[in-house]
Coordinates of C-alpha atoms and ligand atoms in Angstrom, one line a residue:
M1 CA 153.1 53.8 51.7
A2 CA 149.7 54.6 53.4
R3 CA 149.2 57.2 50.9
R4 CA 150.0 54.1 47.8
A5 CA 147.1 52.2 49.6
L6 CA 144.9 55.1 50.5
V7 CA 144.9 55.4 46.1
A8 CA 145.0 51.8 45.7
T9 CA 141.9 51.7 47.5
A10 CA 140.5 54.7 45.9
A11 CA 141.1 53.0 42.7
S12 CA 139.8 49.5 43.0
I13 CA 136.4 51.3 44.3
V14 CA 136.3 53.4 41.4
V15 CA 136.3 50.9 39.0
L16 CA 134.2 48.2 41.4
A17 CA 131.5 51.0 42.3
P18 CA 129.8 50.4 39.3
L19 CA 130.2 47.1 38.6
A20 CA 128.5 46.7 41.9
W21 CA 126.1 49.4 41.0
F22 CA 125.6 46.7 37.1
W23 CA 125.7 44.0 39.8
Q24 CA 123.1 44.5 41.3
A25 CA 120.9 46.5 39.5
S26 CA 120.9 43.3 37.5
L27 CA 119.2 41.6 39.6
M28 CA 116.1 40.2 39.4
P29 CA 112.6 40.5 41.8
G30 CA 111.0 37.2 42.7
T31 CA 108.0 38.3 41.3
Y32 CA 106.6 40.6 38.6
S33 CA 104.6 41.4 35.8
I34 CA 105.4 41.6 32.8
M35 CA 104.1 45.1 32.0
D36 CA 106.3 46.3 34.2
G37 CA 108.3 49.4 33.1
H38 CA 106.3 50.0 30.1
G39 CA 104.5 52.9 31.9
G40 CA 103.8 51.3 34.2
H41 CA 100.6 48.5 35.4
Q42 CA 97.8 49.4 33.5
H43 CA 94.5 47.7 35.5
H44 CA 91.8 49.0 33.0
G45 CA 91.3 46.9 29.5
R46 CA 90.6 43.3 28.3
G47 CA 92.9 41.2 31.0
V48 CA 94.2 37.9 29.2
H49 CA 91.3 35.6 30.5
T50 CA 88.8 36.9 28.8
L51 CA 90.5 36.5 25.2
V52 CA 89.1 32.9 24.2
A53 CA 87.5 30.6 22.2
D54 CA 83.3 30.8 22.0
P55 CA 82.6 29.8 25.6
A56 CA 78.8 28.8 24.4
R57 CA 80.6 26.6 21.0
A58 CA 80.8 22.8 22.1
A59 CA 83.8 20.9 22.1
D60 CA 83.8 19.5 18.7
V61 CA 87.7 17.2 20.1
R62 CA 88.1 16.6 22.9
V63 CA 91.7 15.3 24.4
T64 CA 93.3 14.5 28.4
L65 CA 96.5 14.9 28.4
V66 CA 98.3 13.6 31.9
A67 CA 101.7 15.0 33.1
R68 CA 104.3 13.2 34.7
K69 CA 107.8 13.4 36.0
E70 CA 108.8 9.9 35.7
R71 CA 111.3 7.0 34.8
F72 CA 110.5 5.5 31.6
R73 CA 110.9 3.1 28.7
L74 CA 111.1 4.9 25.6
P75 CA 109.3 3.9 22.1
S76 CA 113.2 2.7 21.2
G77 CA 113.3 0.7 24.5
R78 CA 116.1 3.0 26.4
A79 CA 115.2 3.9 29.9
F80 CA 114.9 7.9 30.3
D81 CA 114.3 9.9 33.5
G82 CA 111.8 13.0 33.0
Y83 CA 108.2 14.6 31.8
T84 CA 105.3 12.7 30.1
V85 CA 102.5 13.1 28.7
N86 CA 99.8 10.1 28.4
G87 CA 102.4 8.4 30.0
T88 CA 105.2 8.4 26.9
S89 CA 107.5 10.9 25.4
P90 CA 106.5 12.3 22.8
G91 CA 103.5 12.1 24.1
P92 CA 100.2 11.5 21.5
T93 CA 99.8 13.5 18.0
V94 CA 96.5 15.8 18.7
R95 CA 94.6 15.4 16.0
A96 CA 91.6 17.8 14.5
V97 CA 89.6 19.1 11.4
Q98 CA 90.2 22.6 10.2
G99 CA 87.1 24.6 11.9
Q100 CA 86.4 22.0 15.3
L101 CA 87.0 23.2 18.5
V102 CA 89.2 21.7 20.4
E103 CA 89.5 21.3 24.1
V104 CA 92.7 20.0 26.1
T105 CA 93.0 19.2 29.4
L106 CA 96.1 19.9 31.1
V107 CA 96.0 17.2 34.5
N108 CA 99.1 17.6 36.6
E109 CA 99.5 14.0 37.7
S110 CA 103.4 14.9 39.4
V111 CA 106.0 17.5 37.4
P112 CA 107.1 19.1 40.8
D113 CA 107.5 22.7 38.7
G114 CA 103.6 23.0 37.7
A115 CA 103.4 22.5 34.2
T116 CA 101.6 24.0 31.0
V117 CA 100.8 23.2 27.6
H118 CA 101.7 25.6 24.4
W119 CA 100.7 25.1 21.4
H120 CA 103.3 26.0 19.2
G121 CA 102.6 27.5 15.7
I122 CA 98.9 27.7 16.0
D123 CA 97.0 31.2 16.1
V124 CA 95.5 29.9 19.6
P125 CA 93.4 33.1 21.3
N126 CA 95.9 34.5 24.3
A127 CA 93.8 32.9 26.9
A128 CA 95.5 29.8 25.2
D129 CA 98.6 30.2 24.6
G130 CA 99.5 28.9 27.9
V131 CA 103.0 31.1 28.7
A132 CA 103.0 30.0 32.7
G133 CA 103.2 34.2 34.1
V134 CA 101.9 35.1 31.1
T135 CA 98.1 33.7 29.8
Q136 CA 97.9 31.3 32.8
D137 CA 99.7 30.4 36.1
A138 CA 101.5 26.9 35.7
V139 CA 99.1 24.0 37.0
P140 CA 100.5 22.6 39.7
P141 CA 100.6 18.9 40.5
G142 CA 96.9 18.1 41.7
G143 CA 96.2 20.5 39.0
S144 CA 94.3 20.9 35.7
F145 CA 94.2 23.7 32.9
T146 CA 91.4 23.4 29.8
Y147 CA 92.7 25.2 26.5
R148 CA 90.1 26.0 23.5
F149 CA 90.9 26.8 20.5
V150 CA 89.4 26.7 17.2
A151 CA 91.8 25.0 15.1
E152 CA 91.6 27.1 11.8
Q153 CA 94.7 26.5 10.2
A154 CA 95.1 23.1 8.6
G155 CA 98.6 21.8 9.5
T156 CA 101.3 19.9 11.5
Y157 CA 102.1 21.7 15.0
W158 CA 103.0 20.7 18.3
Y159 CA 102.7 21.4 21.6
H160 CA 104.4 21.4 24.7
S161 CA 105.2 22.9 28.5
H162 CA 106.0 26.7 28.8
Q163 CA 106.9 25.8 32.0
V164 CA 111.0 26.2 32.9
S165 CA 110.6 25.4 29.3
H166 CA 114.2 24.7 28.8
E167 CA 114.9 21.8 31.3
Q168 CA 110.7 20.7 30.2
V169 CA 110.9 20.5 26.5
Q170 CA 114.4 19.1 26.7
K171 CA 112.7 16.1 29.2
G172 CA 110.2 15.1 27.3
L173 CA 106.9 17.2 27.8
L174 CA 105.9 17.8 24.5
G175 CA 103.8 15.4 21.7
A176 CA 102.2 16.8 17.8
V177 CA 99.8 18.1 16.3
V178 CA 98.1 17.3 12.7
I179 CA 95.0 19.7 11.3
E180 CA 94.1 18.3 8.6
P181 CA 91.8 19.8 5.7
G182 CA 88.3 18.7 4.8
T183 CA 90.4 16.2 2.5
P184 CA 93.1 14.9 4.5
R185 CA 96.3 14.9 3.6
G186 CA 97.6 12.2 5.4
G187 CA 101.1 11.5 6.4
V188 CA 103.7 10.6 9.0
V189 CA 104.4 12.7 11.7
A190 CA 108.7 12.8 12.4
L191 CA 108.9 14.7 15.6
V192 CA 112.3 15.0 16.5
H193 CA 113.8 15.4 19.6
R194 CA 117.0 14.8 21.3
Y195 CA 116.1 12.7 24.4
G196 CA 119.8 13.5 26.4
A197 CA 122.3 12.5 23.5
V198 CA 120.4 10.7 21.4
R199 CA 117.8 12.1 18.2
T200 CA 115.0 9.8 17.7
V201 CA 111.7 10.7 15.7
N202 CA 108.9 9.8 17.2
G203 CA 111.1 8.1 21.0
Y204 CA 112.3 5.7 17.9
A205 CA 116.6 6.3 17.7
G206 CA 118.3 5.2 14.0
D207 CA 116.1 4.2 11.0
V208 CA 112.1 3.8 11.5
V209 CA 110.3 1.6 9.3
Q210 CA 107.6 3.2 7.4
P211 CA 105.1 -0.1 4.8
S212 CA 104.8 2.8 2.1
A213 CA 102.6 1.3 -1.6
A214 CA 104.8 1.7 -4.4
G215 CA 103.6 4.6 -6.9
E216 CA 102.5 6.6 -4.0
R217 CA 102.3 10.2 -2.5
A218 CA 103.4 10.3 1.0
R219 CA 103.5 13.0 3.4
V220 CA 106.1 13.0 6.2
R221 CA 105.7 15.5 8.8
V222 CA 109.1 17.3 10.4
I223 CA 109.1 18.7 13.1
N224 CA 111.7 19.7 15.0
T225 CA 111.0 19.9 18.6
D226 CA 115.5 20.5 19.1
N227 CA 117.4 23.8 20.1
G228 CA 119.3 23.7 17.2
P229 CA 118.7 23.9 13.3
M230 CA 118.6 20.1 11.6
T231 CA 118.9 19.5 7.5
S232 CA 116.6 16.5 6.3
W233 CA 116.8 15.2 3.0
V234 CA 115.4 12.4 1.0
T235 CA 117.8 9.5 -0.1
G236 CA 116.5 7.9 -2.7
A237 CA 113.9 10.2 -4.8
P238 CA 113.0 14.1 -5.2
F239 CA 111.0 15.2 -3.0
T240 CA 108.7 18.6 -2.7
L241 CA 108.7 20.6 0.4
A242 CA 104.6 21.1 0.4
A243 CA 104.7 23.1 3.4
I244 CA 106.1 25.2 5.9
D245 CA 105.3 25.3 9.6
G246 CA 101.8 24.6 8.6
T247 CA 101.7 26.4 5.4
E248 CA 101.2 25.2 2.0
V249 CA 103.8 25.9 -0.8
R250 CA 102.7 27.1 -3.7
E251 CA 103.6 24.8 -6.9
P252 CA 107.0 23.8 -5.3
A253 CA 108.9 22.2 -7.4
P254 CA 110.8 19.1 -7.2
V255 CA 114.3 19.3 -6.6
T256 CA 117.3 16.5 -6.1
G257 CA 120.2 17.3 -4.0
Q258 CA 119.4 19.6 -2.0
G259 CA 118.4 19.9 1.5
V260 CA 115.9 21.7 4.2
L261 CA 116.9 23.6 7.0
V262 CA 113.6 23.2 9.5
T263 CA 115.2 25.7 12.1
S264 CA 114.6 24.7 16.2
G265 CA 110.7 25.2 16.4
G266 CA 110.0 24.2 13.0
R267 CA 108.4 22.2 10.9
A268 CA 108.2 20.9 7.2
D269 CA 106.1 18.3 5.3
I270 CA 108.5 16.9 2.4
E271 CA 106.5 15.1 0.0
V272 CA 108.4 12.2 -2.3
V273 CA 106.3 10.0 -4.7
V274 CA 107.2 7.1 -3.5
P275 CA 110.1 5.1 -5.3
E276 CA 109.9 1.2 -5.5
A277 CA 113.2 0.6 -3.6
G278 CA 111.7 2.8 -1.6
A279 CA 113.4 6.7 -0.4
R280 CA 114.7 7.7 3.4
I281 CA 114.2 10.7 4.3
E282 CA 117.4 11.7 7.0
L283 CA 116.2 13.9 9.6
G284 CA 119.8 15.1 10.8
G285 CA 122.2 12.5 9.4
D286 CA 121.8 9.7 12.3
T287 CA 118.0 8.8 12.3
A288 CA 115.1 8.4 9.4
I289 CA 111.9 7.2 8.0
V290 CA 112.7 5.4 5.3
L291 CA 109.1 4.8 3.0
S292 CA 109.3 1.2 2.6
P293 CA 107.4 -0.8 -0.3
P294 CA 107.3 -4.8 0.2
G295 CA 110.5 -6.2 -0.8
S296 CA 112.5 -3.0 -0.6
V297 CA 115.4 -2.8 1.9
A298 CA 116.6 0.4 4.1
G299 CA 119.2 2.2 1.4
K300 CA 122.7 3.5 2.9
R301 CA 121.6 7.3 3.6
S302 CA 122.8 9.8 1.0
P303 CA 125.6 12.7 2.3
A304 CA 124.3 15.9 3.7
P305 CA 123.3 17.5 0.3
A306 CA 125.4 21.4 0.9
R307 CA 122.9 23.3 -1.4
M308 CA 119.5 24.3 0.1
V309 CA 116.2 24.4 -0.8
D310 CA 115.7 28.3 0.1
P311 CA 111.9 29.0 0.7
L312 CA 112.8 33.5 -0.1
A313 CA 112.9 31.8 -4.0
Y314 CA 111.3 28.5 -3.5
G315 CA 106.9 27.7 -5.7
A316 CA 105.0 30.3 -7.4
P317 CA 104.1 33.6 -5.8
A318 CA 100.7 35.0 -5.3
A319 CA 99.5 38.4 -4.0
V320 CA 98.8 38.0 0.0
A321 CA 95.9 39.4 1.3
P322 CA 95.1 40.9 3.6
I323 CA 98.6 41.6 3.8
D324 CA 99.5 44.4 1.3
P325 CA 103.4 44.9 3.0
G326 CA 102.8 48.9 1.3
R327 CA 100.2 49.4 4.3
V328 CA 102.6 48.4 6.6
N329 CA 101.9 51.4 9.6
R330 CA 103.6 50.0 12.4
E331 CA 107.2 49.0 12.5
H332 CA 109.9 47.7 15.0
E333 CA 113.2 46.7 15.0
Y334 CA 114.7 43.2 16.8
S335 CA 118.3 43.5 16.6
I336 CA 119.7 40.7 18.4
G337 CA 123.3 41.2 20.0
R338 CA 125.3 39.9 22.4
R339 CA 127.2 41.6 25.1
P340 CA 129.4 41.4 28.6
G341 CA 127.2 41.6 32.1
F342 CA 125.0 40.7 35.1
L343 CA 121.7 38.4 34.3
D344 CA 120.5 38.5 37.6
G345 CA 123.8 39.1 39.5
R346 CA 125.4 36.5 36.9
P347 CA 128.4 38.1 35.2
G348 CA 129.0 36.2 31.0
L349 CA 128.3 37.1 27.7
W350 CA 125.0 37.8 27.9
W351 CA 122.3 38.4 24.5
T352 CA 120.5 41.8 23.9
V353 CA 117.5 43.2 22.4
N354 CA 118.8 46.4 20.6
G355 CA 121.5 46.7 23.0
R356 CA 119.3 45.3 26.5
M357 CA 119.6 43.0 28.3
F358 CA 116.4 41.2 29.5
P359 CA 114.6 41.8 31.8
D360 CA 115.3 45.9 30.2
V361 CA 114.2 44.7 26.5
P362 CA 111.4 46.4 24.8
D363 CA 108.3 45.5 25.1
F364 CA 106.8 45.6 21.3
R365 CA 104.1 47.8 20.6
V366 CA 100.7 47.1 19.0
A367 CA 97.4 47.7 18.7
E368 CA 94.6 45.8 16.6
G369 CA 94.8 46.0 13.0
D370 CA 97.8 46.8 12.9
V371 CA 99.6 46.1 9.9
V372 CA 103.6 45.3 12.0
R373 CA 106.9 45.2 10.6
F374 CA 109.4 43.1 12.1
T375 CA 113.5 44.0 11.2
V376 CA 115.2 41.0 12.9
S377 CA 119.2 40.8 12.9
N378 CA 121.5 39.1 14.2
H379 CA 124.6 40.3 15.7
S380 CA 125.4 37.9 17.7
G381 CA 127.6 35.3 15.9
E382 CA 125.2 32.0 17.1
V383 CA 121.8 31.4 15.2
H384 CA 118.5 32.0 16.1
P385 CA 115.8 30.3 15.9
M386 CA 113.0 33.1 16.7
H387 CA 109.7 32.0 17.2
L388 CA 106.5 34.4 17.2
H389 CA 103.4 33.9 19.7
G390 CA 99.9 33.2 17.9
H391 CA 100.8 34.9 14.5
H392 CA 102.4 34.1 11.4
A393 CA 104.2 36.9 9.6
L394 CA 105.4 36.1 6.4
V395 CA 108.8 36.8 5.1
T396 CA 108.6 39.2 2.7
S397 CA 112.8 40.0 2.2
R398 CA 116.7 38.8 3.4
D399 CA 119.6 40.9 3.4
G400 CA 117.8 43.7 1.4
V401 CA 116.8 40.5 -1.3
P402 CA 112.9 40.8 -1.9
A403 CA 110.9 37.3 -1.6
T404 CA 109.4 36.3 -5.1
G405 CA 108.4 32.4 -4.1
S406 CA 105.2 30.6 -3.1
P407 CA 104.5 33.4 0.2
W408 CA 106.2 32.5 3.2
W409 CA 104.7 32.1 6.4
T410 CA 106.6 31.6 9.1
D411 CA 106.2 31.8 13.3
S412 CA 109.8 29.4 13.7
L413 CA 112.8 32.0 11.7
N414 CA 115.4 30.7 11.2
V415 CA 117.9 33.7 11.9
A416 CA 122.1 33.3 11.1
S417 CA 124.7 35.9 12.8
G418 CA 125.1 38.8 10.6
E419 CA 121.7 37.5 7.9
T420 CA 118.8 40.9 8.5
Y421 CA 114.8 39.9 7.8
E422 CA 111.9 42.0 7.6
I423 CA 108.3 40.1 8.2
V424 CA 105.1 41.6 8.3
F425 CA 101.6 39.8 10.1
V426 CA 98.0 41.5 10.4
A427 CA 97.1 43.0 14.3
D428 CA 93.9 39.9 14.5
N429 CA 94.7 37.9 17.2
P430 CA 95.3 40.1 20.7
G431 CA 97.0 39.9 23.4
L432 CA 100.4 39.1 25.4
W433 CA 102.2 37.4 22.9
M434 CA 105.7 36.3 23.6
D435 CA 108.5 36.4 20.7
H436 CA 111.5 34.8 21.7
C437 CA 114.2 32.4 20.8
H438 CA 113.1 29.3 20.8
N439 CA 116.9 27.7 21.0
L440 CA 115.8 27.5 24.5
P441 CA 118.8 28.1 27.1
H442 CA 119.0 31.1 24.8
A443 CA 115.4 32.3 25.5
A444 CA 116.3 31.1 29.6
Q445 CA 118.8 33.2 29.4
G446 CA 117.0 36.5 27.8
L447 CA 116.6 36.1 24.8
M448 CA 112.7 37.0 24.4
A449 CA 110.8 40.2 24.3
H450 CA 106.6 40.7 23.5
V451 CA 105.0 41.1 21.3
S452 CA 101.9 43.2 23.5
Y453 CA 98.2 44.7 22.2
E454 CA 97.2 48.0 23.5
G455 CA 94.8 47.5 26.5
V456 CA 94.8 44.4 26.9
T457 CA 97.0 43.1 30.8
T458 CA 97.6 40.3 32.6
P459 CA 96.9 39.7 35.9
F460 CA 99.5 37.1 35.6
L461 CA 102.9 37.3 37.5
I462 CA 106.3 36.0 36.7
G463 CA 107.8 34.1 39.2
G464 CA 105.3 34.4 42.8
P465 CA 102.6 31.7 44.4
A466 CA 102.7 29.6 41.4
A467 CA 106.5 30.4 41.3
N468 CA 105.6 30.6 37.3
S469 CA 109.2 30.8 35.4
P470 CA 108.4 30.8 31.2
E471 CA 111.2 29.9 29.9
Ligands
C2O1 CU1 107.6 26.5 20.8 CU2 107.1 30.2 22.7 O1 107.2 28.7 22.1
CU2 CU1 119.5 31.9 20.0

């Protein structure tokens, strides 16, 4: 009897001791630097706060964004408990002309956890990237922070908090950004966001009528701010996919009976020549922008098409200076998996990067001037919208099939389970940059890593007195 008990105890120690070790090893320190564990602290080098737009240059566009936690009315009339920017959600659209210096002051009036503003898809200087604990401290209630960047890329972008982002973004701390070239392209913003279970466009549920003129070429700037991919398509007219993630497509051909997959965080500018009877830009099926000439009535939506426009082969190819994929001198692998384990003491099935679990994920080192190739593959059983901060990457292949269409520049790439993408970018924007899944709960569950430039350091800490928590 005693012997048996002893054997049983010994057996459970054999099983439990390693488990206890894994559990203990997974506990996250309350405060750490993203530079820990990557060759230790680097105290020398350029601090992220020095990577700024020309401080001597005056701003061309000045905006103040006031963030609040409150119960508010959506444009649809529904009440919602969340966050507003200047009293509404979505917040105001920030507009600039290409080349202008944009200066935005975030004032946190009452967001208890602190807040930041990240400029999703805009390759800002690192100090303006808005990542709590990496490029700044979260702005506490009563505090403010000023972001400065030159709007170098025309296109459709958005902004959102990057502090406790899986909660603050979902609850409304976000808005659109439109940067126009010298000759404006115009168009309407279609910022898609779910408040609770209700999908909205610009805060309205259902059909949103946009008065238009028959025969006019109209651009709808679709922005998917939700955690999952969305299909957009057009009822009543052929359309072109005019821009992807802010970059114009070269010679986009009109399509009918096809959809556009807009991944989480991604943007798609859709253009139609408005027919007399109007056209519907369908946004996931339950909401739409209805381009409606006088006298037309919003027709019924067409069913979601099974075929999708494939950006890999859409539009006309071109050589892309300065990227010559033959000049790649730095290669990284970003392989996404999933396995059972502990994340900060919690047992579960957690995401892995190259087989490792957060925070033991690789730090993707680059040097300024590198031409970098990432091979991004997904073996995890779920789709991941992968978002690299501070850079646009050129997609060169998917599952071994080379890109043949218009140069496909992306900042938010839908990587389905089983897929492998090769992307290439020029390391021309020094800093410490997040490279994470934009299904934000996944990021909070550890699906994130950093691209860090040699010689760049950060004084900011995850945790710490500012309670920085970027995911
Ligand atoms: Cu839209 Cu790291 O974020
Ligand atoms: Cu994900």
